[in-house]
CSV table of C-alpha atoms in Angstrom, one decimal:
chain,number,residue,atom,x,y,z
A,1,MET,CA,5.9,29.0,39.4
A,2,ASN,CA,5.2,27.1,36.1
A,3,LEU,CA,3.1,29.0,33.6
A,4,ILE,CA,1.6,28.7,30.1
A,5,PHE,CA,1.0,32.0,28.4
A,6,LYS,CA,-1.7,31.4,25.8
A,7,ASN,CA,-2.2,33.1,22.4
A,8,ALA,CA,0.5,35.8,22.9
A,9,THR,CA,1.6,37.9,19.9
A,10,ILE,CA,5.4,38.0,20.1
A,11,ILE,CA,7.1,41.2,19.2
A,12,ASP,CA,10.7,40.3,18.7
A,13,LYS,CA,12.4,40.9,15.3
A,14,ASN,CA,15.0,38.2,16.1
A,15,SER,CA,12.3,35.6,16.7
A,16,PRO,CA,10.8,33.3,14.1
A,17,PHE,CA,7.5,34.0,15.9
A,18,ASN,CA,7.8,37.8,15.4
A,19,ASN,CA,4.3,39.2,14.9
A,20,LYS,CA,2.8,35.8,15.3
A,21,ALA,CA,0.5,34.4,18.1
A,22,ALA,CA,2.0,31.5,20.1
A,23,ASP,CA,1.8,29.8,23.5
A,24,ILE,CA,4.8,30.1,25.8
A,25,VAL,CA,5.6,27.5,28.4
A,26,ILE,CA,7.7,28.6,31.4
A,27,GLU,CA,9.1,26.0,33.7
A,28,GLY,CA,11.5,26.9,36.6
A,29,GLY,CA,12.0,30.3,35.1
A,30,ILE,CA,13.1,28.9,31.7
A,31,ILE,CA,11.2,29.1,28.4
A,32,LYS,CA,10.7,25.4,27.7
A,33,GLN,CA,8.5,25.6,24.6
A,34,ILE,CA,7.0,28.1,22.2
A,35,GLY,CA,4.3,26.8,19.9
A,36,THR,CA,0.6,26.9,18.9
A,37,ASN,CA,-2.3,25.1,20.6
A,38,ILE,CA,-0.1,23.7,23.4
A,39,ALA,CA,-2.3,21.5,25.6
A,40,PRO,CA,-2.7,22.1,29.4
A,41,ILE,CA,0.0,20.6,31.5
A,42,ASP,CA,-0.5,19.3,35.1
A,43,GLY,CA,1.0,21.7,37.6
A,44,PHE,CA,1.1,24.7,35.2
A,45,ASP,CA,-1.1,27.8,35.6
A,46,VAL,CA,-2.6,29.0,32.3
A,47,ILE,CA,-2.4,32.8,31.7
A,48,GLU,CA,-4.9,34.2,29.2
A,49,LEU,CA,-5.1,38.0,28.7
A,50,ASP,CA,-7.1,40.0,26.2
A,51,ASN,CA,-5.0,40.8,23.1
A,52,LEU,CA,-1.8,39.7,24.9
A,53,HIS,CA,1.5,40.9,23.3
A,54,ILE,CA,4.9,39.9,24.6
A,55,SER,CA,8.3,41.5,23.9
A,56,GLN,CA,11.8,41.4,25.4
A,57,GLY,CA,11.8,43.1,28.7
A,58,TRP,CA,11.6,46.9,28.7
A,59,PHE,CA,14.5,49.0,30.1
A,60,ASP,CA,14.2,52.5,31.5
A,61,SER,CA,17.5,54.3,31.4
A,62,SER,CA,16.7,57.2,33.8
A,63,VAL,CA,14.8,56.6,37.0
A,64,SER,CA,15.1,58.7,40.2
A,65,LEU,CA,13.6,56.7,43.1
A,66,GLY,CA,13.8,58.4,46.5
A,67,GLU,CA,15.6,55.9,48.6
A,68,PRO,CA,18.0,56.4,50.3
A,69,GLY,CA,17.1,59.7,51.9
A,70,TYR,CA,13.8,60.6,50.2
A,71,GLU,CA,11.6,57.7,51.0
A,72,ASP,CA,8.7,60.1,51.4
A,73,ARG,CA,8.9,60.6,47.6
A,74,GLU,CA,9.4,56.9,46.7
A,75,THR,CA,10.9,53.8,48.2
A,76,LEU,CA,12.9,51.3,46.2
A,77,ALA,CA,10.4,48.5,46.9
A,78,ASN,CA,7.3,50.4,45.8
A,79,GLY,CA,9.1,52.1,42.9
A,80,LEU,CA,10.4,48.9,41.5
A,81,ASP,CA,6.9,47.3,41.9
A,82,VAL,CA,5.4,50.1,40.0
A,83,ALA,CA,8.0,49.7,37.3
A,84,ALA,CA,7.2,46.0,37.1
A,85,ARG,CA,3.4,46.5,36.8
A,86,ASN,CA,4.0,49.0,34.0
A,87,GLY,CA,6.2,46.7,31.9
A,88,PHE,CA,9.8,47.5,32.9
A,89,THR,CA,12.0,44.5,33.7
A,90,ASP,CA,15.1,46.7,34.2
A,91,VAL,CA,15.7,50.3,35.3
A,92,ALA,CA,18.8,52.4,35.7
A,93,GLN,CA,18.7,54.3,39.0
A,94,GLN,CA,20.1,57.8,39.0
A,95,PRO,CA,22.5,58.9,41.8
A,96,THR,CA,19.9,61.2,43.4
A,97,GLY,CA,19.5,59.8,46.9
A,98,ASP,CA,20.9,61.2,50.1
A,99,PRO,CA,23.8,60.3,50.3
A,100,ILE,CA,24.4,60.6,46.5
A,101,ALA,CA,25.7,57.3,45.1
A,102,GLU,CA,29.3,58.2,44.7
A,103,LYS,CA,31.2,55.3,46.4
A,104,GLN,CA,31.4,51.6,46.3
A,105,ALA,CA,29.3,51.2,49.4
A,106,ASP,CA,26.5,53.4,48.0
A,107,ILE,CA,26.2,51.2,44.9
A,108,ALA,CA,26.4,48.0,46.9
A,109,PHE,CA,23.5,49.3,49.1
A,110,LEU,CA,21.3,49.8,46.0
A,111,VAL,CA,22.2,46.5,44.5
A,112,ASN,CA,21.5,44.6,47.8
A,113,ARG,CA,18.2,46.4,48.4
A,114,ALA,CA,16.9,45.3,45.0
A,115,ALA,CA,18.5,41.9,44.9
A,116,HIS,CA,15.1,40.0,45.1
A,117,THR,CA,12.8,42.4,43.2
A,118,ALA,CA,11.1,41.3,39.9
A,119,THR,CA,12.4,44.5,38.2
A,120,ALA,CA,16.2,44.6,38.3
A,121,LEU,CA,17.8,47.8,39.4
A,122,HIS,CA,21.1,48.9,37.8
A,123,PRO,CA,22.7,51.9,39.7
A,124,ILE,CA,24.2,54.8,37.9
A,125,GLY,CA,27.2,56.2,39.9
A,126,ALA,CA,27.8,59.9,40.3
A,127,LEU,CA,30.5,61.1,37.9
A,128,THR,CA,31.7,63.7,40.4
A,129,LYS,CA,31.8,63.8,44.2
A,130,GLY,CA,28.5,65.0,45.5
A,131,SER,CA,27.5,65.6,41.8
A,132,GLU,CA,29.1,69.0,42.3
A,133,GLY,CA,31.2,68.9,39.2
A,134,LYS,CA,34.5,69.6,41.0
A,135,ASP,CA,36.3,66.2,41.6
A,136,MET,CA,35.8,62.9,39.9
A,137,ALA,CA,34.1,60.2,42.0
A,138,GLU,CA,35.4,56.7,42.6
A,139,LEU,CA,34.4,55.3,39.2
A,140,PHE,CA,36.3,52.1,39.1
A,141,ASP,CA,35.3,51.0,42.6
A,142,MET,CA,31.6,51.7,41.7
A,143,LYS,CA,31.9,49.8,38.5
A,144,ASN,CA,33.1,46.8,40.5
A,145,ALA,CA,30.2,47.1,42.9
A,146,GLY,CA,27.7,47.1,40.0
A,147,ALA,CA,27.4,50.6,38.6
A,148,VAL,CA,26.4,50.5,34.9
A,149,ALA,CA,27.3,54.1,34.0
A,150,PHE,CA,28.5,57.4,35.6
A,151,GLY,CA,26.8,60.8,35.4
A,152,ASP,CA,25.4,63.6,37.5
A,153,TYR,CA,21.7,63.7,37.1
A,154,ASN,CA,20.4,66.8,35.3
A,155,LYS,CA,23.7,68.6,36.0
A,156,SER,CA,26.1,69.8,33.4
A,157,LEU,CA,29.9,69.8,33.8
A,158,SER,CA,31.2,73.3,33.4
A,159,ASP,CA,34.7,71.9,33.8
A,160,ALA,CA,35.4,70.4,30.4
A,161,ASN,CA,38.7,68.9,31.7
A,162,ILE,CA,36.8,66.6,34.2
A,163,LEU,CA,34.7,65.2,31.4
A,164,LYS,CA,37.9,64.7,29.3
A,165,ILE,CA,39.6,62.8,32.0
A,166,ALA,CA,36.5,60.7,32.8
A,167,LEU,CA,36.2,59.7,29.1
A,168,GLN,CA,39.8,58.7,29.1
A,169,TYR,CA,39.8,56.9,32.5
A,170,VAL,CA,36.7,54.7,31.9
A,171,GLN,CA,38.2,53.2,28.8
A,172,ASP,CA,40.3,51.0,31.0
A,173,PHE,CA,37.2,49.1,32.1
A,174,ASP,CA,34.8,49.8,29.2
A,175,GLY,CA,32.8,52.4,31.3
A,176,LEU,CA,30.0,54.6,30.0
A,177,VAL,CA,29.9,58.3,30.8
A,178,ILE,CA,26.6,60.2,30.9
A,179,ALA,CA,26.8,63.9,30.1
A,180,TYR,CA,23.6,65.9,30.7
A,181,SER,CA,24.0,68.9,28.4
A,182,GLN,CA,22.8,72.3,29.4
A,183,ASP,CA,25.1,75.4,29.7
A,184,ASP,CA,24.2,76.8,33.1
A,185,LYS,CA,25.4,80.3,32.3
A,186,ILE,CA,23.2,80.5,29.2
A,187,LYS,CA,20.3,78.9,31.0
A,188,GLY,CA,20.7,81.5,33.7
A,189,LYS,CA,17.4,81.8,35.7
A,190,GLY,CA,15.3,80.4,32.9
A,191,VAL,CA,12.5,78.0,33.8
A,192,VAL,CA,10.8,77.4,30.4
A,193,HIS,CA,11.8,77.4,26.7
A,194,GLU,CA,12.7,80.8,25.4
A,195,GLY,CA,10.2,81.8,22.8
A,196,GLU,CA,6.7,83.0,22.1
A,197,VAL,CA,5.1,81.2,25.1
A,198,SER,CA,7.7,82.4,27.6
A,199,THR,CA,7.3,86.0,26.4
A,200,ARG,CA,3.5,85.8,26.6
A,201,LEU,CA,3.6,84.3,30.1
A,202,GLY,CA,6.4,86.5,31.4
A,203,LEU,CA,8.6,83.6,32.4
A,204,LYS,CA,12.4,83.6,32.0
A,205,GLY,CA,13.4,81.5,29.0
A,206,ILE,CA,16.0,78.9,28.3
A,207,PRO,CA,17.2,79.1,24.7
A,208,THR,CA,17.9,75.9,22.7
A,209,LEU,CA,21.5,77.2,22.5
A,210,ALA,CA,22.0,76.3,26.1
A,211,GLU,CA,21.6,72.6,25.2
A,212,GLU,CA,23.2,72.6,21.8
A,213,LEU,CA,26.4,74.5,22.7
A,214,GLN,CA,27.1,72.0,25.5
A,215,ILE,CA,26.4,69.0,23.3
A,216,ALA,CA,28.7,70.4,20.7
A,217,ARG,CA,31.5,70.8,23.3
A,218,ASN,CA,30.9,67.3,24.7
A,219,LEU,CA,31.1,65.8,21.3
A,220,TYR,CA,34.4,67.5,20.5
A,221,LEU,CA,35.7,66.1,23.8
A,222,LEU,CA,34.6,62.6,22.8
A,223,GLU,CA,36.2,63.0,19.4
A,224,TYR,CA,39.5,63.9,21.2
A,225,THR,CA,39.4,61.2,23.9
A,226,GLY,CA,37.5,58.3,22.4
A,227,GLY,CA,35.4,56.2,24.8
A,228,LYS,CA,31.7,55.9,25.2
A,229,LEU,CA,29.4,58.9,25.8
A,230,HIS,CA,25.6,58.9,26.4
A,231,ILE,CA,23.7,62.2,26.2
A,232,PRO,CA,20.4,61.9,28.0
A,233,THR,CA,17.0,63.6,27.4
A,234,ILE,CA,17.8,65.8,24.5
A,235,SER,CA,15.1,68.2,23.5
A,236,THR,CA,16.0,70.2,20.4
A,237,ALA,CA,16.2,69.7,16.6
A,238,ARG,CA,19.8,70.9,16.5
A,239,SER,CA,20.8,68.5,19.2
A,240,VAL,CA,19.4,65.6,17.1
A,241,GLN,CA,21.4,66.9,14.1
A,242,LEU,CA,24.6,67.3,16.1
A,243,ILE,CA,24.4,63.7,17.4
A,244,ARG,CA,23.4,62.4,13.9
A,245,GLU,CA,26.6,64.0,12.5
A,246,ALA,CA,28.7,62.6,15.3
A,247,LYS,CA,27.5,59.1,14.7
A,248,ALA,CA,28.2,59.5,11.0
A,249,LYS,CA,31.8,60.3,11.9
A,250,GLY,CA,32.0,57.1,13.9
A,251,LEU,CA,31.9,58.5,17.4
A,252,ASN,CA,30.7,56.1,20.1
A,253,VAL,CA,27.8,58.3,21.2
A,254,THR,CA,24.2,57.4,22.1
A,255,CYS,CA,21.3,59.5,23.3
A,256,SER,CA,17.9,59.4,24.8
A,257,VAL,CA,14.7,61.4,24.8
A,258,ALA,CA,12.1,61.6,27.5
A,259,VAL,CA,8.5,60.6,26.8
A,260,HIS,CA,7.1,64.0,27.8
A,261,HIS,CA,9.3,65.7,25.2
A,262,LEU,CA,7.7,63.6,22.5
A,263,ILE,CA,4.2,64.2,23.6
A,264,PHE,CA,3.9,67.8,25.0
A,265,THR,CA,5.0,71.2,23.8
A,266,ASP,CA,5.4,74.4,25.8
A,267,ASP,CA,1.8,75.4,24.8
A,268,VAL,CA,0.6,73.3,27.8
A,269,LEU,CA,2.2,76.0,30.1
A,270,THR,CA,-0.6,78.5,29.7
A,271,ASP,CA,-2.0,77.8,33.2
A,272,PHE,CA,1.4,77.9,34.9
A,273,ASP,CA,0.9,74.2,35.9
A,274,SER,CA,4.1,73.1,37.6
A,275,ARG,CA,3.5,69.5,36.6
A,276,TYR,CA,4.9,70.5,33.3
A,277,LYS,CA,8.1,71.9,34.7
A,278,VAL,CA,10.8,69.6,33.6
A,279,SER,CA,14.5,69.7,32.7
A,280,PRO,CA,15.2,70.3,29.9
A,281,PRO,CA,12.1,72.4,29.3
A,282,LEU,CA,9.2,71.5,27.0
A,283,ARG,CA,9.8,72.9,23.6
A,284,PRO,CA,7.7,74.1,20.6
A,285,ASP,CA,6.1,71.6,18.1
A,286,THR,CA,8.9,72.1,15.6
A,287,GLU,CA,11.4,70.7,18.1
A,288,ARG,CA,9.0,67.9,19.2
A,289,LYS,CA,8.6,66.8,15.6
A,290,ALA,CA,12.4,66.7,15.0
A,291,LEU,CA,12.7,64.5,18.1
A,292,ILE,CA,10.2,62.1,16.7
A,293,GLU,CA,12.1,62.1,13.4
A,294,GLY,CA,15.3,61.3,15.4
A,295,VAL,CA,13.5,58.4,17.0
A,296,LEU,CA,12.3,57.0,13.7
A,297,ASP,CA,15.6,57.3,11.9
A,298,GLY,CA,17.6,55.8,14.7
A,299,THR,CA,19.6,58.9,15.8
A,300,ILE,CA,17.9,58.7,19.2
A,301,ASP,CA,18.7,55.3,20.7
A,302,ILE,CA,16.5,55.2,23.8
A,303,ILE,CA,13.2,56.5,25.1
A,304,THR,CA,13.0,57.0,28.8
A,305,SER,CA,10.2,57.9,31.2
A,306,ASP,CA,12.7,60.0,33.2
A,307,HIS,CA,10.6,59.0,36.2
A,308,ASN,CA,11.2,61.5,38.9
A,309,PRO,CA,8.9,61.4,41.9
A,310,LEU,CA,8.7,64.7,43.9
A,311,ASP,CA,6.7,65.5,47.0
A,312,ILE,CA,3.9,68.1,46.9
A,313,GLU,CA,6.0,70.5,49.0
A,314,HIS,CA,8.5,70.8,46.2
A,315,LYS,CA,6.2,70.6,43.2
A,316,LYS,CA,2.9,72.3,43.9
A,317,LEU,CA,4.4,75.8,44.1
A,318,GLU,CA,4.7,78.9,42.0
A,319,PHE,CA,6.1,77.8,38.7
A,320,ASP,CA,9.5,79.6,39.2
A,321,LEU,CA,10.0,77.8,42.6
A,322,ALA,CA,8.8,74.3,41.8
A,323,LYS,CA,11.4,71.5,41.2
A,324,ASP,CA,11.8,70.0,37.7
A,325,GLY,CA,10.4,66.5,37.1
A,326,THR,CA,7.5,64.3,36.4
A,327,ILE,CA,6.7,60.6,37.2
A,328,GLY,CA,6.4,58.5,34.1
A,329,PHE,CA,6.2,54.7,34.7
A,330,GLU,CA,2.4,54.5,34.6
A,331,SER,CA,1.9,56.6,31.4
A,332,ALA,CA,5.0,55.8,29.3
A,333,PHE,CA,3.7,53.1,27.0
A,334,GLY,CA,0.2,54.4,26.6
A,335,ALA,CA,1.5,57.9,25.7
A,336,LEU,CA,4.1,56.7,23.1
A,337,ASN,CA,1.5,54.3,21.6
A,338,THR,CA,-0.5,57.3,20.5
A,339,ILE,CA,2.4,58.7,18.3
A,340,LEU,CA,4.8,55.9,17.4
A,341,PRO,CA,4.6,52.4,15.7
A,342,LEU,CA,4.5,49.6,18.2
A,343,GLU,CA,7.8,48.0,16.8
A,344,VAL,CA,9.6,51.3,17.3
A,345,ILE,CA,8.4,51.7,20.9
A,346,VAL,CA,9.6,48.1,21.7
A,347,GLU,CA,13.0,48.8,20.1
A,348,LYS,CA,13.5,52.0,22.0
A,349,PHE,CA,12.4,50.4,25.3
A,350,THR,CA,14.9,47.5,24.8
A,351,ALA,CA,17.9,48.8,22.9
A,352,GLY,CA,19.2,50.6,25.9
A,353,LYS,CA,20.3,47.4,27.6
A,354,ALA,CA,23.1,46.9,25.2
A,355,ILE,CA,24.2,50.5,25.6
A,356,PHE,CA,24.4,50.1,29.4
A,357,GLY,CA,26.1,46.7,29.2
A,358,LEU,CA,23.1,44.6,30.1
A,359,GLU,CA,21.9,41.4,28.5
A,360,ASN,CA,18.9,41.6,26.3
A,361,THR,CA,17.3,38.1,26.7
A,362,ALA,CA,15.7,36.7,23.6
A,363,ILE,CA,12.2,35.2,23.5
A,364,ALA,CA,13.4,31.7,22.6
A,365,GLU,CA,13.3,28.2,23.9
A,366,GLY,CA,16.0,27.2,26.5
A,367,VAL,CA,16.7,30.7,27.8
A,368,GLN,CA,15.9,32.4,31.1
A,369,ALA,CA,12.4,34.0,30.7
A,370,SER,CA,12.5,37.8,30.8
A,371,PHE,CA,9.7,39.6,29.0
A,372,THR,CA,7.1,42.3,29.1
A,373,LEU,CA,3.4,41.7,28.7
A,374,PHE,CA,1.1,44.4,27.2
A,375,ASN,CA,-2.0,45.2,25.2
A,376,PRO,CA,-1.5,47.8,22.5
A,377,LYS,CA,-5.2,48.4,22.0
A,378,GLY,CA,-7.7,50.4,24.0
A,379,ASP,CA,-8.1,54.1,24.4
A,380,TRP,CA,-8.3,55.6,27.9
A,381,THR,CA,-7.6,58.8,29.9
A,382,PHE,CA,-4.9,58.8,32.5
A,383,ALA,CA,-6.3,59.7,35.9
A,384,LYS,CA,-4.9,60.0,39.4
A,385,SER,CA,-6.4,56.6,40.3
A,386,ASP,CA,-4.0,55.1,37.7
A,387,ILE,CA,-0.9,56.3,39.7
A,388,LEU,CA,0.7,53.7,41.8
A,389,SER,CA,3.8,55.7,42.7
A,390,LYS,CA,3.9,57.4,46.1
A,391,SER,CA,4.3,60.8,44.5
A,392,LYS,CA,1.6,62.0,42.2
A,393,ASN,CA,3.5,64.6,40.1
A,394,SER,CA,2.5,63.4,36.7
A,395,ALA,CA,2.4,65.6,33.6
A,396,PHE,CA,0.1,63.1,32.0
A,397,LEU,CA,-3.0,63.6,34.2
A,398,GLY,CA,-5.9,64.0,31.8
A,399,ALA,CA,-3.9,62.8,28.8
A,400,ALA,CA,-5.4,60.5,26.2
A,401,LEU,CA,-3.5,57.2,26.1
A,402,LYS,CA,-3.7,54.1,24.1
A,403,GLY,CA,-2.9,50.6,25.3
A,404,ARG,CA,-1.6,49.3,28.7
A,405,ALA,CA,1.2,47.2,30.1
A,406,TYR,CA,0.0,44.0,31.8
A,407,GLY,CA,3.2,43.5,33.7
A,408,ILE,CA,6.4,41.4,33.4
A,409,TYR,CA,7.9,38.0,33.9
A,410,ASN,CA,11.4,38.4,35.1
A,411,ARG,CA,13.8,36.8,37.7
A,412,GLY,CA,11.4,33.9,38.0
A,413,LYS,CA,8.6,36.3,39.1
A,414,PHE,CA,5.3,37.0,37.4
A,415,ILE,CA,3.9,40.5,38.2
A,416,LEU,CA,0.5,41.4,36.9
A,417,ASN,CA,-0.9,44.9,36.9
A,418,LYS,CA,-4.5,44.4,38.0
């Protein structure tokens, strides 16, 4: 498919066309020309979209697609198509299937299933067998099969020695360890943030200390062992400060925040709506503002949708019994575009590739085309009809959004969200 994208504003700080409108010619999957007023070429389709913007392809560092084992929640084929239509050229798949991705064959299955999709899937291998936190999984074998990192999704390691050994072991092959940080003993039976809202609603609370104490421990381990540590979906002001201080000391630590923690506070819980039950829990506005500050000053490296499809049987329950998680592909860009500068959103959607050892393809002549198409203008309200995922458990239903992704060009495929 040979294409000419007309009058596209390029958002790429490394490009001489940054913040400028240009035409982009794609031939055989390669960017052949970037310029202005490029004439039509025989055999090339012309793509013209309202207020078209193009950036390097977006990367989502935390995605939980159902397959294998939970295809009723989401399949790889549909989930990756939804990702493509909402601007993501690359996603990192959490080891949340059944069986859990803990062996070479499990990673190979995921890689092979997604070999021909427009959005590239990059598996995260389980850090421990069964994600049970007892014995380390087959990390090196999984790395050879295509795993980009190792972690147990939304599960903390109570055994500090396993994390210590993992951080030491992966240095032999430049591996990345992911350490979800929440002390289970302090969390107890908590389901929401511990504070005024939890008291008023009569729900058991999770103090910020549960996250911060675990992060402090994990950073001490990193300082002792060396290696690379990624701390996902942080949610408190003190967590931001701890990571900021660790980076200043020269530790190789990165972190992410979920879109919903930048948008919502625990005030939305007044109706006991389980769509807002996530892990870690939504926090007060003081914590939300500190997270935004961490994004703006560079302490927080990645913004993730933390896309987690769940079936109605596990989500539409009493708040205490419902599973944690929300889908996020369809709303991620539009939600962030209401609170952050466009350049910051693009940076946080693309910087994660380097952290996970992936190539970040420039928008330049002579390179393989891989980019996201979007329109940053236009206010709209997110509705159920906007959900393309099989599961509908979105915390953003009814939310005011701004701008939409048009789709992607990646792996020689052009996917347009109509």
